[in-house]
PDB file of C-alpha atoms in Angstrom:
ATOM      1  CA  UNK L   6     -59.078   0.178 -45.259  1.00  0.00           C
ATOM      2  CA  UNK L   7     -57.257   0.174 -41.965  1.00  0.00           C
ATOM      3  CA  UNK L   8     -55.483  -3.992 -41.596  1.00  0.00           C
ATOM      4  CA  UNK L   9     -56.342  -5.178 -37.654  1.00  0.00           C
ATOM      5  CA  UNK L  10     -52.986  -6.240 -37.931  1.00  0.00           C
ATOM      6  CA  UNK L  11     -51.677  -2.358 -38.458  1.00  0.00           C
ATOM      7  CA  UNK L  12     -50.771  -0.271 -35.278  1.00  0.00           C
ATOM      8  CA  UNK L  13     -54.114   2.243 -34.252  1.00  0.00           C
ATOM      9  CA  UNK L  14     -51.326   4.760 -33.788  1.00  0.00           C
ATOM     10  CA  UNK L  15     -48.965   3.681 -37.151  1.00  0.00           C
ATOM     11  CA  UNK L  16     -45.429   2.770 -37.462  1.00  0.00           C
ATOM     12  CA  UNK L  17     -41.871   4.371 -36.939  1.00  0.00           C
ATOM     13  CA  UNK L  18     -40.062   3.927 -40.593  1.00  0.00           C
ATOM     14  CA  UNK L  19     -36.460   3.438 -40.762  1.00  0.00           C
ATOM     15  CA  UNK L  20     -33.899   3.608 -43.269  1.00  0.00           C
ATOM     16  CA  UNK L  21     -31.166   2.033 -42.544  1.00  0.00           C
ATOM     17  CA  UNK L  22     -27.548   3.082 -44.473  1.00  0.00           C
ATOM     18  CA  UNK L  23     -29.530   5.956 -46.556  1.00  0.00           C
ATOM     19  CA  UNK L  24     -27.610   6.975 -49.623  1.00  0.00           C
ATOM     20  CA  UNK L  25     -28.021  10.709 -50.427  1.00  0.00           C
ATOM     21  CA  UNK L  26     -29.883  10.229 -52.902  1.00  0.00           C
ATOM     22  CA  UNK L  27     -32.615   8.342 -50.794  1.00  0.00           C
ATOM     23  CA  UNK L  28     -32.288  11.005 -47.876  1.00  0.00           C
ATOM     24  CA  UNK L  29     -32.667  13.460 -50.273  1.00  0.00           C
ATOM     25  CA  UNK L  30     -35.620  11.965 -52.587  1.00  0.00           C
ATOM     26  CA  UNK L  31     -36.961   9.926 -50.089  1.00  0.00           C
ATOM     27  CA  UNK L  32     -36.497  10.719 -46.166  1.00  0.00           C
ATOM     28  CA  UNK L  33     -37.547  14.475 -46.418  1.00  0.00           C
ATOM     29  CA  UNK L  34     -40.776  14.417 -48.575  1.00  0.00           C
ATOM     30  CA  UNK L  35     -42.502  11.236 -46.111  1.00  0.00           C
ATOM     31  CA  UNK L  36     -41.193  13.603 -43.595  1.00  0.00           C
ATOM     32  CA  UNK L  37     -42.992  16.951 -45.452  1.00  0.00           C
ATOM     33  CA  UNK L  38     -46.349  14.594 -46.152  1.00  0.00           C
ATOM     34  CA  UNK L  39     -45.964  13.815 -41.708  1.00  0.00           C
ATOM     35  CA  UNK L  40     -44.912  10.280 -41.681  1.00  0.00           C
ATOM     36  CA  UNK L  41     -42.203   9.716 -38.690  1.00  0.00           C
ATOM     37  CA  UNK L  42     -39.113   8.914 -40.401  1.00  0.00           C
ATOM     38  CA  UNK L  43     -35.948   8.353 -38.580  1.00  0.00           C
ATOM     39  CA  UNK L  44     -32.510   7.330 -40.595  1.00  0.00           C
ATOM     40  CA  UNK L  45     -29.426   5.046 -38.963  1.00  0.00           C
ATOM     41  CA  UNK L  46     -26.259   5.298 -40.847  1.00  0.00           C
ATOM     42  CA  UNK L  47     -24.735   2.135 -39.604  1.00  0.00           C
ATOM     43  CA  UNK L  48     -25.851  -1.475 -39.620  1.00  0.00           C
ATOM     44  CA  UNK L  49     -24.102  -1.676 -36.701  1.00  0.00           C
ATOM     45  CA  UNK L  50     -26.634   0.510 -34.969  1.00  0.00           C
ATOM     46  CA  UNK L  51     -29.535  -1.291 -36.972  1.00  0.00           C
ATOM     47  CA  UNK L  52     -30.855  -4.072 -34.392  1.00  0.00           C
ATOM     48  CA  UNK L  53     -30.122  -2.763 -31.189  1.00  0.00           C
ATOM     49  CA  UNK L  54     -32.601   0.436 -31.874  1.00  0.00           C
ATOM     50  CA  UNK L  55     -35.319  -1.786 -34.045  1.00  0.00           C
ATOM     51  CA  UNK L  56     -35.282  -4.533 -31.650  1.00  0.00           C
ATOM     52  CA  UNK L  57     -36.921  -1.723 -29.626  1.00  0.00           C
ATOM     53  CA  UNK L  58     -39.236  -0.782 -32.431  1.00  0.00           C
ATOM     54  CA  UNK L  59     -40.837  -4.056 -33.172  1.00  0.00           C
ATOM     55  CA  UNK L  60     -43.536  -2.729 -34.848  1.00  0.00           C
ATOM     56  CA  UNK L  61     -41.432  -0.609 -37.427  1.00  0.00           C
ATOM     57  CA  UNK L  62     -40.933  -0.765 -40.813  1.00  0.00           C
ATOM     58  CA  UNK L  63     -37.632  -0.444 -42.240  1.00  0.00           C
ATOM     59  CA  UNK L  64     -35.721  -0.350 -45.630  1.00  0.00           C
ATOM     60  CA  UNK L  65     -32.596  -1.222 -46.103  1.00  0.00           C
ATOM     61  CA  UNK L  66     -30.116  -0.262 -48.660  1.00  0.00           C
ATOM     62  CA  UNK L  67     -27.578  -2.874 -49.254  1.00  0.00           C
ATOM     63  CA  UNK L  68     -25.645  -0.748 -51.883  1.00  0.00           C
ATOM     64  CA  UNK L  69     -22.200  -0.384 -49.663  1.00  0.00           C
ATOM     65  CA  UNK L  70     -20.995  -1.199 -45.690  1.00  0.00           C
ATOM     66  CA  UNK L  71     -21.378  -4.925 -46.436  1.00  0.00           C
ATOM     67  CA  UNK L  72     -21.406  -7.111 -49.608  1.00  0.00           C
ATOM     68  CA  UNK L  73     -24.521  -8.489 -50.766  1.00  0.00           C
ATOM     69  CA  UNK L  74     -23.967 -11.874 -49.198  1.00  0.00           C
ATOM     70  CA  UNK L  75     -23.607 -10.381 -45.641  1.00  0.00           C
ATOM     71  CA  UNK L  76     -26.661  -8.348 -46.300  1.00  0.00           C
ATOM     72  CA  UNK L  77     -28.757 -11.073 -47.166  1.00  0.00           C
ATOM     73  CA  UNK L  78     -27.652 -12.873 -43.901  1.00  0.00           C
ATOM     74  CA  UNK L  79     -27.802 -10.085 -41.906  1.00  0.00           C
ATOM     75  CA  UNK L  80     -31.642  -9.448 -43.406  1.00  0.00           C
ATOM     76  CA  UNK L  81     -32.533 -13.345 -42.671  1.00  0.00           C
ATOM     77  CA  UNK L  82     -31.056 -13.109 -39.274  1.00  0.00           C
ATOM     78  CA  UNK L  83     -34.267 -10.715 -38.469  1.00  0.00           C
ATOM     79  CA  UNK L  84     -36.633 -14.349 -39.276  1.00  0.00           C
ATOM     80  CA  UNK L  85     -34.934 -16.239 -36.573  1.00  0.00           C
ATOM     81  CA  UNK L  86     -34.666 -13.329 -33.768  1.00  0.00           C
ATOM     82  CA  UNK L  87     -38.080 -13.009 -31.958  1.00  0.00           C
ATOM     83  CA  UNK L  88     -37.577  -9.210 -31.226  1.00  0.00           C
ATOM     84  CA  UNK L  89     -37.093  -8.839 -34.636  1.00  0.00           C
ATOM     85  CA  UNK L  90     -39.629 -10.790 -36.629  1.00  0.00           C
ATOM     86  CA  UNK L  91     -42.209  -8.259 -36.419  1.00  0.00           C
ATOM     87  CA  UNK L  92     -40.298  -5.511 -38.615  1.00  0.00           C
ATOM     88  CA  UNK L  93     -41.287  -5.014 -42.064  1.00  0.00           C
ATOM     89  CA  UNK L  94     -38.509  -4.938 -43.854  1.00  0.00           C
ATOM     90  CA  UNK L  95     -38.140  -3.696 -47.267  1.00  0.00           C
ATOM     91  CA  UNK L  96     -34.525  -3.635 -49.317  1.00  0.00           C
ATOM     92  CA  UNK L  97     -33.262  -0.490 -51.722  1.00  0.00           C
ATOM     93  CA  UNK L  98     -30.743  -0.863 -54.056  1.00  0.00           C
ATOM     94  CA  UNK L  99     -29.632   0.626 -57.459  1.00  0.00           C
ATOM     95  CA  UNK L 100     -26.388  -1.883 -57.853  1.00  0.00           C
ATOM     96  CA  UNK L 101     -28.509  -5.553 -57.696  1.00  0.00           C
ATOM     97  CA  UNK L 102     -28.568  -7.399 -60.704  1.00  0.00           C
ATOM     98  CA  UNK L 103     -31.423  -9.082 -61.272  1.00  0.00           C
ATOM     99  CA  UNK L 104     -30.040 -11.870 -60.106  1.00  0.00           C
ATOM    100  CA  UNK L 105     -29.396 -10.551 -56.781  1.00  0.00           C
ATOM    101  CA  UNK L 106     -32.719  -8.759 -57.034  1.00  0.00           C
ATOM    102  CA  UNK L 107     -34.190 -12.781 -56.673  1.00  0.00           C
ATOM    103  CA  UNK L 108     -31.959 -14.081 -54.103  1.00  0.00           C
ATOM    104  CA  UNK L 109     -33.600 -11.470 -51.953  1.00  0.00           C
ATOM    105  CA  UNK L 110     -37.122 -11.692 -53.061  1.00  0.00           C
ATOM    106  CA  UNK L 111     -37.615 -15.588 -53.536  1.00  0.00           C
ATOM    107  CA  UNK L 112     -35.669 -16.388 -50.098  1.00  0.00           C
ATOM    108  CA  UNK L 113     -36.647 -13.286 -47.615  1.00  0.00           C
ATOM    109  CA  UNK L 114     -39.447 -12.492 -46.036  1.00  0.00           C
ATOM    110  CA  UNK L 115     -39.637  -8.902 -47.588  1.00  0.00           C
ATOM    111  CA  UNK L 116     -43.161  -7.299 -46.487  1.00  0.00           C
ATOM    112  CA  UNK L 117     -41.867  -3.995 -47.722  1.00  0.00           C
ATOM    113  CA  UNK L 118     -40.987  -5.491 -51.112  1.00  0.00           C
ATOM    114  CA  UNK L 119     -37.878  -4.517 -53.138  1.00  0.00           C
ATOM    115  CA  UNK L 120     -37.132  -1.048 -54.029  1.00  0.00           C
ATOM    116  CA  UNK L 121     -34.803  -0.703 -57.712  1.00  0.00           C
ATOM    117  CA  UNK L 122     -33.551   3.317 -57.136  1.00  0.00           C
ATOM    118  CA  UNK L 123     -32.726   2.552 -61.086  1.00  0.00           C
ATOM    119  CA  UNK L 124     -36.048   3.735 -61.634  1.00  0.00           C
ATOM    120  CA  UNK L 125     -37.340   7.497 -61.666  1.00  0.00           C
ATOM    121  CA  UNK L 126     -37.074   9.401 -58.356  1.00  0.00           C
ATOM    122  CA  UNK L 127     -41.811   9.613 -58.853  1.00  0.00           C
ATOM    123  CA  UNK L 128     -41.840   6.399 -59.141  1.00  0.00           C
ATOM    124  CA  UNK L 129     -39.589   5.336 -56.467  1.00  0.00           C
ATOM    125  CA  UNK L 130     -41.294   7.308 -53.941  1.00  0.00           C
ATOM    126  CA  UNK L 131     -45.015   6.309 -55.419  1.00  0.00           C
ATOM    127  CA  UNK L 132     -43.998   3.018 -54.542  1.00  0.00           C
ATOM    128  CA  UNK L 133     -42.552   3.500 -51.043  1.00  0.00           C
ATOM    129  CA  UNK L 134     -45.738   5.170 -50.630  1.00  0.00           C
ATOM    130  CA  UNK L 135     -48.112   2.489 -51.250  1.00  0.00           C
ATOM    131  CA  UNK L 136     -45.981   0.329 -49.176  1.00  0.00           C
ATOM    132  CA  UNK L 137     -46.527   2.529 -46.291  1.00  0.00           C
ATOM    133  CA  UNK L 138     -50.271   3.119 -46.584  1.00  0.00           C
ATOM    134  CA  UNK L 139     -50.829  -0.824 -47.244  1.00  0.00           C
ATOM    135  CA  UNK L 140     -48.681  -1.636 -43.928  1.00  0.00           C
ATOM    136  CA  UNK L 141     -50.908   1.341 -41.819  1.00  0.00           C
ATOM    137  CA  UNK L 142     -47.195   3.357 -41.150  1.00  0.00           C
ATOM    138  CA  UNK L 143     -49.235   6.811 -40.610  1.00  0.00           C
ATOM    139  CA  UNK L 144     -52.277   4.947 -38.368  1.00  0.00           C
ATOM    140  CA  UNK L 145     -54.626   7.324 -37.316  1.00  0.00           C
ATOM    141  CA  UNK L 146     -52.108  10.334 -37.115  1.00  0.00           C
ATOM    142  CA  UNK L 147     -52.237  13.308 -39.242  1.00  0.00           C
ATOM    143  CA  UNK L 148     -49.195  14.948 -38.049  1.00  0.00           C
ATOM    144  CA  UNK L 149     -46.450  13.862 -36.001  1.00  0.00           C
ATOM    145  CA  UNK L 150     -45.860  15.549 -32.534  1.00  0.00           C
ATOM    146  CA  UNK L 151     -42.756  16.290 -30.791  1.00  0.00           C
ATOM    147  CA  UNK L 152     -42.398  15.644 -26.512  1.00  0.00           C
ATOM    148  CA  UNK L 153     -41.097  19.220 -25.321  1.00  0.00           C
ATOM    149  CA  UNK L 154     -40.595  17.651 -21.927  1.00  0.00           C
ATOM    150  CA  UNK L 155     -37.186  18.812 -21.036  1.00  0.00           C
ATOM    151  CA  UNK L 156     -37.118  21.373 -23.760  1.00  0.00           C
ATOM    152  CA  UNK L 157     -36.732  24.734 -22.279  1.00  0.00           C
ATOM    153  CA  UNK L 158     -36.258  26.829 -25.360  1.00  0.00           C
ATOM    154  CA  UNK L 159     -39.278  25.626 -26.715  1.00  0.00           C
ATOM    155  CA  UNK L 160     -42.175  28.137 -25.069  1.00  0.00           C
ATOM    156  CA  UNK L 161     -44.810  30.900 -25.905  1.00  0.00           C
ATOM    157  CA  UNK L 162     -46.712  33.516 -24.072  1.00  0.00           C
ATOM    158  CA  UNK L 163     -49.493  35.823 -25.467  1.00  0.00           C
ATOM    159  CA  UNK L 164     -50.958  38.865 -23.610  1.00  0.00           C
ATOM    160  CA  UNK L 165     -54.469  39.375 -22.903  1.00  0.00           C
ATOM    161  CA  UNK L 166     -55.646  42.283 -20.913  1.00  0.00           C
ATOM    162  CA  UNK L 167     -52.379  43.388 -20.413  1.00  0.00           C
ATOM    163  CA  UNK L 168     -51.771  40.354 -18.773  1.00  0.00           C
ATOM    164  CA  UNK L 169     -48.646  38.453 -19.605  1.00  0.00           C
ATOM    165  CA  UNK L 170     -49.549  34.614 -20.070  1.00  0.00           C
ATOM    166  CA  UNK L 171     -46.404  32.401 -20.340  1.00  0.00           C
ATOM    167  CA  UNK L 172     -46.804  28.857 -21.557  1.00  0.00           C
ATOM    168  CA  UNK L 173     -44.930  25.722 -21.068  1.00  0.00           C
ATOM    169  CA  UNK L 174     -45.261  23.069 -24.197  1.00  0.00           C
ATOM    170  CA  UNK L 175     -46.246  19.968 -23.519  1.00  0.00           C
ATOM    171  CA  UNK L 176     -45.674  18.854 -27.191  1.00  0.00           C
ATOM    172  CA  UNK L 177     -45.358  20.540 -30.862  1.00  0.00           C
ATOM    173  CA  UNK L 178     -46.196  20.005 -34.806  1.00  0.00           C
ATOM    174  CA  UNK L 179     -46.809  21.989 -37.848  1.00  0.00           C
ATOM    175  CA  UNK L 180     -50.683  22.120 -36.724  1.00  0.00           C
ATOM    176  CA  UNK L 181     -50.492  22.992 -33.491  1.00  0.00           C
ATOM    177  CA  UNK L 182     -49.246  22.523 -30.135  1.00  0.00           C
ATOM    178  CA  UNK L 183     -50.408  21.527 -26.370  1.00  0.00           C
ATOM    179  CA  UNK L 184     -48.856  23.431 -23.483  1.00  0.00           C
ATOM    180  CA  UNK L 185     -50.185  24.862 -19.741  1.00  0.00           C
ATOM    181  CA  UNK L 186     -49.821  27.456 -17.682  1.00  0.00           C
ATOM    182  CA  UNK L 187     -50.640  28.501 -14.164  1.00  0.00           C
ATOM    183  CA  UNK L 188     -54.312  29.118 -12.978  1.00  0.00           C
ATOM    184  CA  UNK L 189     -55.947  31.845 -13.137  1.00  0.00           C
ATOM    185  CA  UNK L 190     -56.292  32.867 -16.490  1.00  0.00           C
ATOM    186  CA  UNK L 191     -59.743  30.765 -16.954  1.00  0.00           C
ATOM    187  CA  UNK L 192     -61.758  33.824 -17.548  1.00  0.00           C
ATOM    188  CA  UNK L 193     -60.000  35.185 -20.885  1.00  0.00           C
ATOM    189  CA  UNK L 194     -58.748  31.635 -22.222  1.00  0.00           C
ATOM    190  CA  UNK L 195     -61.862  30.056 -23.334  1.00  0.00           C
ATOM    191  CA  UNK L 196     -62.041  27.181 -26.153  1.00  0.00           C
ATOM    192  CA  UNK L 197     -63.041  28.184 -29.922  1.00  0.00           C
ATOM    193  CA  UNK L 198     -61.439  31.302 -29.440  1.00  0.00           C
ATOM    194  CA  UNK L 199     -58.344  32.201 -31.495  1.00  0.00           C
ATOM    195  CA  UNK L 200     -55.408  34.251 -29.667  1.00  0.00           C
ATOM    196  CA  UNK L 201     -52.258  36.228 -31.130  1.00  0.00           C
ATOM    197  CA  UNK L 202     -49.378  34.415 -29.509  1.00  0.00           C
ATOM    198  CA  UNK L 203     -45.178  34.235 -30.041  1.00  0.00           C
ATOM    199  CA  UNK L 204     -43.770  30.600 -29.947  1.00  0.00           C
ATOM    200  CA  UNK L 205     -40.307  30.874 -29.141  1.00  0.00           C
ATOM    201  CA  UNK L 206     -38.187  27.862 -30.629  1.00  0.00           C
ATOM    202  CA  UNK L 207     -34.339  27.683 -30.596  1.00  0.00           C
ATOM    203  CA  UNK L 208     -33.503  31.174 -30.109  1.00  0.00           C
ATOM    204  CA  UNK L 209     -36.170  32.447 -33.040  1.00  0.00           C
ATOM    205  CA  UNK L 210     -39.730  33.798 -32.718  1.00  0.00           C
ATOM    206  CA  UNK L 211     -42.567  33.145 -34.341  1.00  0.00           C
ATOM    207  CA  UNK L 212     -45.769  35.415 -34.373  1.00  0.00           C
ATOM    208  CA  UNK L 213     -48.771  33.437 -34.973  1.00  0.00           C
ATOM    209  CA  UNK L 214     -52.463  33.182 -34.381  1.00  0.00           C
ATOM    210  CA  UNK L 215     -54.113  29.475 -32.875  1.00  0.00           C
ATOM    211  CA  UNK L 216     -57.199  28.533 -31.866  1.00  0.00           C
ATOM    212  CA  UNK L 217     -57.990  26.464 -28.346  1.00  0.00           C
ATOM    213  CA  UNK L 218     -58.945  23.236 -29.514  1.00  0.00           C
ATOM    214  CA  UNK L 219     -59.512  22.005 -26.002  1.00  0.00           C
ATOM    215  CA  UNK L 220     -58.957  22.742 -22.515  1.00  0.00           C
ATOM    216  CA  UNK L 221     -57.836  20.905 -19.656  1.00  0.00           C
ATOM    217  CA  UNK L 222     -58.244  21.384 -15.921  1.00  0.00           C
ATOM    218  CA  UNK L 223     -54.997  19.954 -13.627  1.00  0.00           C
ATOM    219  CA  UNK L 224     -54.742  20.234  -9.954  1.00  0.00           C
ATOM    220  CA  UNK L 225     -51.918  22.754 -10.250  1.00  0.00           C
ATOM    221  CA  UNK L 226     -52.173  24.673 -13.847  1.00  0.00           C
ATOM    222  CA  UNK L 227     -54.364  24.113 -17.100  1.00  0.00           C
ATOM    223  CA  UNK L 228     -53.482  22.375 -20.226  1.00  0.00           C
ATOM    224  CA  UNK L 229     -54.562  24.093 -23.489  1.00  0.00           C
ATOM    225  CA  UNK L 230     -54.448  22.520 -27.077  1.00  0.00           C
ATOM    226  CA  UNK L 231     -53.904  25.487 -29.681  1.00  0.00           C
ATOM    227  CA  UNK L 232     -54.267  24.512 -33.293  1.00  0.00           C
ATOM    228  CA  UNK L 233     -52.550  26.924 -36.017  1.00  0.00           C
ATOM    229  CA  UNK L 234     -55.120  29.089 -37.284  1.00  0.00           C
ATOM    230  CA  UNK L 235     -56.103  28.649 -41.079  1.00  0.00           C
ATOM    231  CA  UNK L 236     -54.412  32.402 -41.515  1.00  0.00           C
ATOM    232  CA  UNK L 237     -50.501  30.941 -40.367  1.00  0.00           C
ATOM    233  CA  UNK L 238     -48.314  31.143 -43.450  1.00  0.00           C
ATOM    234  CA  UNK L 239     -46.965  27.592 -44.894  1.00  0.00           C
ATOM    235  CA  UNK L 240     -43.319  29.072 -44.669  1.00  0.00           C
ATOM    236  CA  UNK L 241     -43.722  29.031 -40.618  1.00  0.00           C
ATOM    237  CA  UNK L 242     -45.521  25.311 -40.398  1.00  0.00           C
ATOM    238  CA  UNK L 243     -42.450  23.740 -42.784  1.00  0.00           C
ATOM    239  CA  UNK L 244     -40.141  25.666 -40.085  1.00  0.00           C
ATOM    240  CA  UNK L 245     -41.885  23.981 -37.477  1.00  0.00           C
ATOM    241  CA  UNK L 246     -42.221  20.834 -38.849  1.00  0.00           C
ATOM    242  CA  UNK L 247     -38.238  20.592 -39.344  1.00  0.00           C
ATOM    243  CA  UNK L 248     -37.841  21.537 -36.221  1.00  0.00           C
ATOM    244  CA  UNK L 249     -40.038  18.842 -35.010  1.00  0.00           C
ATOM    245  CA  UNK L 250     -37.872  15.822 -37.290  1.00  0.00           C
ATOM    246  CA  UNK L 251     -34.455  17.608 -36.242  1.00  0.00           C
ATOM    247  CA  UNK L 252     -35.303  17.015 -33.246  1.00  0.00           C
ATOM    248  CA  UNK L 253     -36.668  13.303 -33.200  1.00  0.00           C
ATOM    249  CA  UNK L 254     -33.309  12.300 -35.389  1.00  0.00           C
ATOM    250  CA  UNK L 255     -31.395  14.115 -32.417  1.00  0.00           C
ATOM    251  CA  UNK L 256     -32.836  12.241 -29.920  1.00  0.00           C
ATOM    252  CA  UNK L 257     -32.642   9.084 -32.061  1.00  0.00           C
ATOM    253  CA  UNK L 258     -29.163   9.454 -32.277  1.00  0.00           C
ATOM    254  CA  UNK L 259     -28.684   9.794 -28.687  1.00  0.00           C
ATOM    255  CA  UNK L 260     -30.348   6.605 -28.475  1.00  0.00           C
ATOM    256  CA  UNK L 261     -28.135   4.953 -31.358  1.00  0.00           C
ATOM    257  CA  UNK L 262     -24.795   6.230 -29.664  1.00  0.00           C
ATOM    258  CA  UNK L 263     -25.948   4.561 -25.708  1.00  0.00           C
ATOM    259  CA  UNK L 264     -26.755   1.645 -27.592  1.00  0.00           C
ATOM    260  CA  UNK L 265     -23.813  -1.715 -27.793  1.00  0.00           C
ATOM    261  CA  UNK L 266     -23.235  -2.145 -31.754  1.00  0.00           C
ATOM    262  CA  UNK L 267     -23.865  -5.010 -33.612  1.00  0.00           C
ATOM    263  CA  UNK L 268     -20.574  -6.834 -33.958  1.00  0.00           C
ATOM    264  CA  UNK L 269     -21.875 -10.226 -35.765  1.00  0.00           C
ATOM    265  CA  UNK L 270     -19.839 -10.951 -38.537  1.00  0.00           C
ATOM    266  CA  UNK L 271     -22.007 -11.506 -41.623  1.00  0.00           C
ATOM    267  CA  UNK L 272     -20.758 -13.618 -43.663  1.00  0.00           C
ATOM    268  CA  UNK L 273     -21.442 -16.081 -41.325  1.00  0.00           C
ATOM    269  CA  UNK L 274     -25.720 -17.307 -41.931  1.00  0.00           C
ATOM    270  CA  UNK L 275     -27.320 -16.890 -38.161  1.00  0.00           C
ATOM    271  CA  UNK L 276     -28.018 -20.141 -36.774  1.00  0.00           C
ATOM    272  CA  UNK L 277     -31.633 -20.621 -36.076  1.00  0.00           C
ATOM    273  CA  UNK L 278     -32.168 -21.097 -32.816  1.00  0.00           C
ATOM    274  CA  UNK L 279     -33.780 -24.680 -31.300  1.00  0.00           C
ATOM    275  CA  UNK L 280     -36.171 -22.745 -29.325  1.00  0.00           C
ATOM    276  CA  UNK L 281     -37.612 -20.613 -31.474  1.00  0.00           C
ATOM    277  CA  UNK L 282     -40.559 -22.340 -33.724  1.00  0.00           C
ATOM    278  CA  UNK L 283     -39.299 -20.696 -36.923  1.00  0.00           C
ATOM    279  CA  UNK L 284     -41.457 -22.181 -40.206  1.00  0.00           C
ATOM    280  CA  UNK L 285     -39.289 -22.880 -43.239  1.00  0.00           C
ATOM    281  CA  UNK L 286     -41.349 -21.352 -45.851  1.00  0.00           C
ATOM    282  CA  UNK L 287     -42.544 -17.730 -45.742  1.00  0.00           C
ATOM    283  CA  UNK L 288     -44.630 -15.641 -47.511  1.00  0.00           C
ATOM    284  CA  UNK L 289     -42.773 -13.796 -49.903  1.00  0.00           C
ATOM    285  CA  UNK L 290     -43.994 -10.152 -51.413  1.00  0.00           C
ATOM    286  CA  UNK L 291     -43.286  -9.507 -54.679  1.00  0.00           C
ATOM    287  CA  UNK L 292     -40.919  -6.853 -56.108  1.00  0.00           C
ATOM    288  CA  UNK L 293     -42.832  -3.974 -55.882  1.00  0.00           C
ATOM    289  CA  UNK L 294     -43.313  -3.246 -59.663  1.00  0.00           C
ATOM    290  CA  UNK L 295     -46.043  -5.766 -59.231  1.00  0.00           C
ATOM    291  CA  UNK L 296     -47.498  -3.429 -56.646  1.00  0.00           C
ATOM    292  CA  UNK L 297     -49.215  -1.912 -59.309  1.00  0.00           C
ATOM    293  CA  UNK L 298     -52.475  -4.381 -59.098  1.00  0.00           C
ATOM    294  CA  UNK L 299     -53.149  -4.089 -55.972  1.00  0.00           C
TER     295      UNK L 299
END
């Protein structure tokens, strides 16, 4: 059941200082299974990008960059920063004693619970999973779409009639795409019919058959929404779809790199601020093992 607290259109998930291992296990199977996963390497970077993502969840791994202590202040820094508050945070780790493993638990407010990578790479990711679906990350999405505006190698043209028709994308994913073209072509692009077309992406082509979904009428061209046809091998959708995440990470990156780094030192604990009606107790979520009977 979809929480009224959960975004109609799901979450952005972070992870923030991904080890290999959780890039590798982790990062590109949500990203295979369509969930919009972005990863920031430094902590530096962390705020400044999720401040602008207040609706995100994000897990951090505090194996490495800072020591435990600055990680836990640096995590309880989010409960005093309005901007901030409303990211679910989660924490990874494989080196936390148990010990450790309570400081962060019993004194956080952890929505996303407390990830031990000592456990089997199935079981880590079934419980990242239910984290996700209980906190609505996917929404109503199936699939996650990539902007094309201001990507001109990104295209596709078909011919009908021996007519040439050359498209524009509007956007892209692994099950379909949106894109227009001028007028007059109403006559032999009609909806429900399925058309041979080549989608050109970075310099490689890609012969496939869609189907017009739906069909929109603009002042100056029509928009068209092609969904891949059930006959499109899985080879070229997994192509697509990396394209689609290489490309989001890209332009997160950009973003990353414009924004001014987080310079706080950490082993300092944020001062809460007078203004800000923080309450001293919070709701805690249990380490996720206990996820189990829910």
């Amino acid at each position: 059941m979809e929480s009224r607290e959960n975004p109609v259109f799901g979450r952005k998930i972070f992870f923030l200082n991904p080890s290999l291992k959780i890039q590798n296990t982790i990062v590109n199977r949500l990203r295979q299974e369509e969930y919009e996963v972005y990863t920031i390497a430094d902590y530096r970077d962390g705020k400044p990008v999720l401040s602008e993502n207040e609706t995100a969840i994000c897990f951090v791994n505090i194996d490495g960059q800072l020591t435990f202590k600055q990680w836990f202040n640096y995590l309880k820094s989010f409960q005093t920063d309005f901007t901030l508050k409303g990211i679910v945070l989660g924490v990874i780790s494989m080196d936390a004693k148990s010990v450790d493993r309570e400081q962060f638990i019993l004194k956080l407010n952890l929505a996303a619970g407390f990830i031990n990578l000592n456990e089997s790479g199935v079981q880590i990711y079934s419980n990242i999973r239910k984290i996700l679906e209980i906190n609505g990350a996917k929404g109503r999405r199936q699939y996650v779409r990539l902007d094309c505006y201001g990507l001109d190698y990104v295209t596709a043209n078909c011919i009908i009639s021996n007519r040439l028709i050359d498209f524009v994308l509007d956007d892209i994913s692994s099950a379909g795409f949106a894109a227009h073209c001028s007028k007059g072509f109403e006559s032999v692009l009609q909806k429900g019919i399925a058309y041979n077309l080549t989608l050109h992406i970075a310099r490689k082509d890609y012969l496939i058959k869609a189907v017009i979904y739906l069909i929109k009428e603009n002042e100056s061209n029509n928009t068209y929404v092609f969904m891949f046809d059930e006959s499109t091998p899985g080879t070229v959708k997994e192509e697509i779809r990396t394209f689609v995440f290489k490309v989001l990470q890209e332009k997160m990156n950009t973003l990353l790199n414009a924004q001014i780094k987080d310079m706080y030192d950490y082993s300092i604990e944020a001062k809460i601020s007078e203004q800000k009606n923080i309450p001293e107790e919070y709701s805690v979520f249990q380490e996720i093992g206990d996820l189990e009977e829910l």
